[in-house]
Amino acid sequence: MTKLWNRLKNRWNFSARNTEKTWQSYYEEEPNYTWLKKIIAALAIFALVYGAQASNTRVGQEVTGIVRQVLATQTDFVYYTARTIEYINRHWPNGADISGIPVLKQMQTTISRPADPLRYMTKPVEGQIVTQYGWQGNTAVKQDIFHEGIDIAAPAGASVRAAATGKVKIVTDSVQFGTILIIDHGQNIETIYGHLTDVLVKESDEISQGQVVARVGKTGAAVSVLYFELRENGKAIDPLSRIK
């Protein structure tokens, strides 16, 4: 009888210990793999973006342009803040002094970097953009072609201005774009201006931003346009990503 009682007691104690362990397990902190999920998601996004960019397809060009624009916008806090303050002070001169807000000053000091002047190129001529950068349908060849610059409609003889400070690299003729002018801006960035007439500068001339360098011509097109192209490290990119 004593042996039977001891067996039952031991079995009850074993069961109680197991029950206690199971009960406590509900409150044990489960492993948190959020950080791992974030890393995997980041790597997946990077792989998709890099793969699209490296493919050199229409989608790849669009992805590259979007990423470049996002990165440029995120680092231009000072520029946009200054423009906003200038606009507010001009239209509401009797309002509060926005520039004196401590929080705004602290943000500018801590998260802003000096603006790259080449990210604020000026539009070389006033007018409507009639052909965008990127893939365009071509009825003549019945397929899409990649347009490496933009076409800006402007009256023949309109002033063409340098988009940024630089030095004239070359003035030459092209079958497709007529007389063209290439300006070297440093940092492996060049701008190309096509369909010109009356070029007012020559090779090696130092150019300031906004300086009139030529006039809009007409090269076999139905309307007079300025062809404007932007190259970075020898590769054409969307000019609108730098024109503000």
Short mmCIF file of C-alpha atoms in Angstrom, two decimals:
data_model
loop_
_atom_site.label_atom_id
_atom_site.label_comp_id
_atom_site.label_asym_id
_atom_site.label_seq_id
_atom_site.Cartn_x
_atom_site.Cartn_y
_atom_site.Cartn_z
CA MET A 1 0.00 0.00 0.00
CA THR A 2 2.85 2.34 0.88
CA LYS A 3 4.62 1.54 -2.37
CA LEU A 4 1.43 2.20 -4.36
CA TRP A 5 0.95 5.53 -2.60
CA ASN A 6 4.56 6.59 -3.31
CA ARG A 7 4.10 5.70 -7.00
CA LEU A 8 0.95 7.75 -7.26
CA LYS A 9 2.61 10.66 -5.43
CA ASN A 10 5.65 10.62 -7.72
CA ARG A 11 3.44 10.46 -10.78
CA TRP A 12 1.36 13.42 -9.55
CA ASN A 13 4.53 15.46 -8.84
CA PHE A 14 5.88 14.67 -12.32
CA SER A 15 2.59 15.67 -13.91
CA ALA A 16 2.49 18.88 -11.85
CA ARG A 17 6.01 19.82 -12.90
CA ASN A 18 5.15 19.24 -16.55
CA THR A 19 1.96 21.27 -16.15
CA GLU A 20 3.88 24.11 -14.52
CA LYS A 21 6.46 24.09 -17.32
CA THR A 22 3.80 24.14 -19.98
CA TRP A 23 1.96 26.97 -18.24
CA GLN A 24 5.11 29.06 -17.98
CA SER A 25 5.93 28.49 -21.61
CA TYR A 26 2.96 30.68 -22.62
CA TYR A 27 4.74 33.65 -21.05
CA GLU A 28 8.19 32.96 -22.38
CA GLU A 29 9.33 35.60 -24.86
CA GLU A 30 9.21 34.17 -28.32
CA PRO A 31 12.20 34.87 -30.61
CA ASN A 32 11.77 38.15 -32.49
CA TYR A 33 12.80 37.82 -36.12
CA THR A 34 11.58 41.26 -37.23
CA TRP A 35 15.14 42.43 -37.86
CA LEU A 36 15.78 39.43 -40.08
CA LYS A 37 12.59 40.05 -42.05
CA LYS A 38 13.62 43.69 -42.61
CA ILE A 39 17.06 42.66 -43.86
CA ILE A 40 15.55 40.10 -46.25
CA ALA A 41 13.02 42.68 -47.52
CA ALA A 42 15.77 45.26 -48.03
CA LEU A 43 17.94 42.77 -49.92
CA ALA A 44 14.97 41.78 -52.09
CA ILE A 45 14.20 45.42 -52.96
CA PHE A 46 17.87 46.07 -53.71
CA ALA A 47 18.03 43.01 -55.97
CA LEU A 48 14.91 44.11 -57.87
CA VAL A 49 16.16 47.68 -58.34
CA TYR A 50 19.66 46.60 -59.30
CA GLY A 51 18.36 43.95 -61.67
CA ALA A 52 16.03 46.44 -63.37
CA GLN A 53 18.80 49.03 -63.69
CA ALA A 54 21.32 46.53 -65.05
CA SER A 55 18.85 45.19 -67.61
CA ASN A 56 19.04 48.45 -69.64
CA THR A 57 15.38 48.07 -70.61
CA ARG A 58 12.58 50.60 -70.55
CA VAL A 59 11.59 49.48 -67.06
CA GLY A 60 15.20 49.70 -65.94
CA GLN A 61 15.54 53.27 -67.18
CA GLU A 62 12.34 54.28 -65.41
CA VAL A 63 13.44 52.64 -62.14
CA THR A 64 16.84 54.35 -62.32
CA GLY A 65 15.21 57.73 -62.89
CA ILE A 66 12.79 57.30 -59.99
CA VAL A 67 15.51 56.20 -57.57
CA ARG A 68 17.77 59.06 -58.62
CA GLN A 69 14.96 61.59 -58.14
CA VAL A 70 14.08 60.23 -54.70
CA LEU A 71 17.69 60.35 -53.53
CA ALA A 72 18.14 63.87 -54.85
CA THR A 73 14.96 65.09 -53.18
CA GLN A 74 15.85 63.58 -49.81
CA THR A 75 19.16 65.49 -49.64
CA ASP A 76 17.80 68.89 -50.74
CA PHE A 77 16.12 69.96 -47.51
CA VAL A 78 17.93 73.31 -47.30
CA TYR A 79 17.02 74.30 -50.84
CA TYR A 80 13.31 73.56 -50.52
CA THR A 81 13.14 75.10 -47.04
CA ALA A 82 14.78 78.31 -48.25
CA ARG A 83 12.43 78.55 -51.23
CA THR A 84 9.39 77.98 -48.98
CA ILE A 85 10.49 80.65 -46.49
CA GLU A 86 11.17 83.08 -49.33
CA TYR A 87 7.72 82.47 -50.81
CA ILE A 88 5.94 82.90 -47.45
CA ASN A 89 7.83 86.10 -46.58
CA ARG A 90 7.11 87.57 -50.00
CA HIS A 91 3.35 86.93 -49.92
CA TRP A 92 2.80 87.39 -46.18
CA PRO A 93 5.38 89.99 -45.07
CA ASN A 94 3.52 90.67 -41.81
CA GLY A 95 3.35 87.03 -40.82
CA ALA A 96 5.50 85.12 -38.35
CA ASP A 97 9.22 84.84 -38.96
CA ILE A 98 9.29 81.23 -40.19
CA SER A 99 13.08 81.18 -40.53
CA GLY A 100 13.47 81.86 -36.79
CA ILE A 101 11.66 78.73 -35.60
CA PRO A 102 14.16 76.77 -33.45
CA VAL A 103 12.97 73.36 -34.62
CA LEU A 104 13.43 74.33 -38.25
CA LYS A 105 16.93 75.63 -37.56
CA GLN A 106 17.84 72.42 -35.77
CA MET A 107 16.57 70.27 -38.64
CA GLN A 108 18.56 72.29 -41.15
CA THR A 109 21.69 71.93 -39.03
CA THR A 110 21.42 68.23 -38.27
CA ILE A 111 20.01 66.55 -41.38
CA SER A 112 20.91 68.85 -44.25
CA ARG A 113 23.92 68.78 -46.47
CA PRO A 114 25.22 71.57 -48.73
CA ALA A 115 23.26 71.57 -51.97
CA ASP A 116 25.04 70.40 -55.10
CA PRO A 117 24.82 73.35 -57.52
CA LEU A 118 24.58 70.98 -60.47
CA ARG A 119 21.27 69.71 -59.07
CA TYR A 120 19.76 73.11 -59.70
CA MET A 121 20.31 73.59 -63.40
CA THR A 122 18.16 76.14 -65.15
CA LYS A 123 15.98 75.34 -68.12
CA PRO A 124 18.00 76.32 -71.21
CA VAL A 125 15.05 77.89 -73.02
CA GLU A 126 11.48 78.75 -72.14
CA GLY A 127 8.91 76.58 -73.86
CA GLN A 128 6.86 73.42 -73.69
CA ILE A 129 8.60 70.07 -73.54
CA VAL A 130 7.27 68.26 -76.61
CA THR A 131 9.40 65.12 -76.31
CA GLN A 132 10.29 63.60 -72.96
CA TYR A 133 13.37 61.64 -72.00
CA GLY A 134 12.98 57.86 -72.32
CA TRP A 135 11.24 55.42 -74.60
CA GLN A 136 9.08 57.03 -77.27
CA GLY A 137 6.86 55.54 -79.97
CA ASN A 138 8.13 56.13 -83.50
CA THR A 139 5.58 55.74 -86.27
CA ALA A 140 8.25 55.88 -88.99
CA VAL A 141 9.97 52.69 -87.87
CA LYS A 142 6.89 51.32 -86.05
CA GLN A 143 8.74 50.63 -82.81
CA ASP A 144 9.81 52.38 -79.64
CA ILE A 145 13.10 54.25 -79.62
CA PHE A 146 14.99 55.59 -76.64
CA HIS A 147 15.18 59.40 -76.57
CA GLU A 148 18.30 60.39 -74.64
CA GLY A 149 17.27 64.01 -74.09
CA ILE A 150 14.25 66.30 -74.26
CA ASP A 151 12.88 68.56 -77.01
CA ILE A 152 11.70 72.00 -75.94
CA ALA A 153 9.50 73.91 -78.38
CA ALA A 154 10.71 77.52 -78.77
CA PRO A 155 10.57 80.20 -81.45
CA ALA A 156 13.43 80.24 -83.93
CA GLY A 157 16.03 82.72 -82.71
CA ALA A 158 15.09 82.35 -79.02
CA SER A 159 18.01 82.66 -76.60
CA VAL A 160 19.59 79.40 -75.43
CA ARG A 161 21.13 79.71 -71.96
CA ALA A 162 23.68 77.52 -70.22
CA ALA A 163 22.02 75.27 -67.69
CA ALA A 164 24.94 75.58 -65.27
CA THR A 165 28.45 76.97 -64.93
CA GLY A 166 31.06 75.17 -67.02
CA LYS A 167 33.44 75.25 -69.96
CA VAL A 168 32.67 74.79 -73.67
CA LYS A 169 33.92 71.36 -74.72
CA ILE A 170 33.07 71.46 -78.41
CA VAL A 171 30.89 73.09 -81.05
CA THR A 172 30.21 70.78 -83.98
CA ASP A 173 27.61 69.58 -86.48
CA SER A 174 25.40 66.51 -86.28
CA VAL A 175 23.22 64.90 -88.94
CA GLN A 176 20.44 64.33 -86.41
CA PHE A 177 20.65 67.50 -84.32
CA GLY A 178 22.28 70.05 -86.63
CA THR A 179 24.70 72.37 -84.87
CA ILE A 180 25.35 71.18 -81.34
CA LEU A 181 27.15 72.62 -78.34
CA ILE A 182 28.59 70.56 -75.48
CA ILE A 183 29.41 72.16 -72.12
CA ASP A 184 31.53 70.37 -69.51
CA HIS A 185 30.37 71.18 -65.96
CA GLY A 186 32.89 69.09 -64.05
CA GLN A 187 32.04 66.09 -61.85
CA ASN A 188 31.77 64.07 -65.09
CA ILE A 189 28.61 65.98 -66.07
CA GLU A 190 28.01 67.46 -69.52
CA THR A 191 25.05 69.14 -71.21
CA ILE A 192 24.36 68.97 -74.94
CA TYR A 193 22.34 71.55 -76.86
CA GLY A 194 21.12 70.73 -80.39
CA HIS A 195 19.29 72.39 -83.31
CA LEU A 196 21.24 75.61 -82.78
CA THR A 197 22.03 78.66 -84.84
CA ASP A 198 24.28 81.65 -84.13
CA VAL A 199 26.48 79.93 -81.54
CA LEU A 200 27.95 82.76 -79.44
CA VAL A 201 30.75 80.85 -77.70
CA LYS A 202 33.75 78.82 -78.76
CA GLU A 203 35.73 75.88 -77.47
CA SER A 204 37.35 76.35 -74.02
CA ASP A 205 35.25 79.42 -73.17
CA GLU A 206 34.28 79.66 -69.50
CA ILE A 207 30.48 79.79 -69.18
CA SER A 208 28.33 81.07 -66.34
CA GLN A 209 24.88 79.72 -65.49
CA GLY A 210 22.18 81.48 -67.50
CA GLN A 211 24.61 82.92 -70.04
CA VAL A 212 23.24 83.11 -73.58
CA VAL A 213 25.34 80.70 -75.63
CA ALA A 214 23.33 80.33 -78.86
CA ARG A 215 19.96 80.78 -80.58
CA VAL A 216 17.31 78.20 -81.36
CA GLY A 217 17.47 77.03 -84.96
CA LYS A 218 15.42 74.73 -87.12
CA THR A 219 16.93 71.45 -88.34
CA GLY A 220 14.51 69.56 -90.55
CA ALA A 221 11.72 69.59 -87.97
CA ALA A 222 8.16 70.79 -88.50
CA VAL A 223 8.59 73.24 -85.62
CA SER A 224 11.67 74.83 -84.12
CA VAL A 225 12.86 73.03 -80.98
CA LEU A 226 15.89 72.92 -78.75
CA TYR A 227 17.32 69.48 -78.10
CA PHE A 228 18.74 69.29 -74.56
CA GLU A 229 20.63 66.30 -73.23
CA LEU A 230 22.35 65.67 -69.90
CA ARG A 231 25.13 63.12 -69.48
CA GLU A 232 26.61 61.88 -66.23
CA ASN A 233 29.70 59.66 -66.38
CA GLY A 234 29.10 59.39 -70.12
CA LYS A 235 25.55 58.08 -69.73
CA ALA A 236 22.43 60.02 -70.68
CA ILE A 237 20.07 60.68 -67.76
CA ASP A 238 16.76 62.52 -67.51
CA PRO A 239 17.53 66.29 -67.62
CA LEU A 240 14.42 67.01 -65.54
CA SER A 241 16.05 65.20 -62.60
CA ARG A 242 18.42 68.18 -62.26
CA ILE A 243 16.41 71.10 -63.61
CA LYS A 244 14.58 72.94 -60.81
#
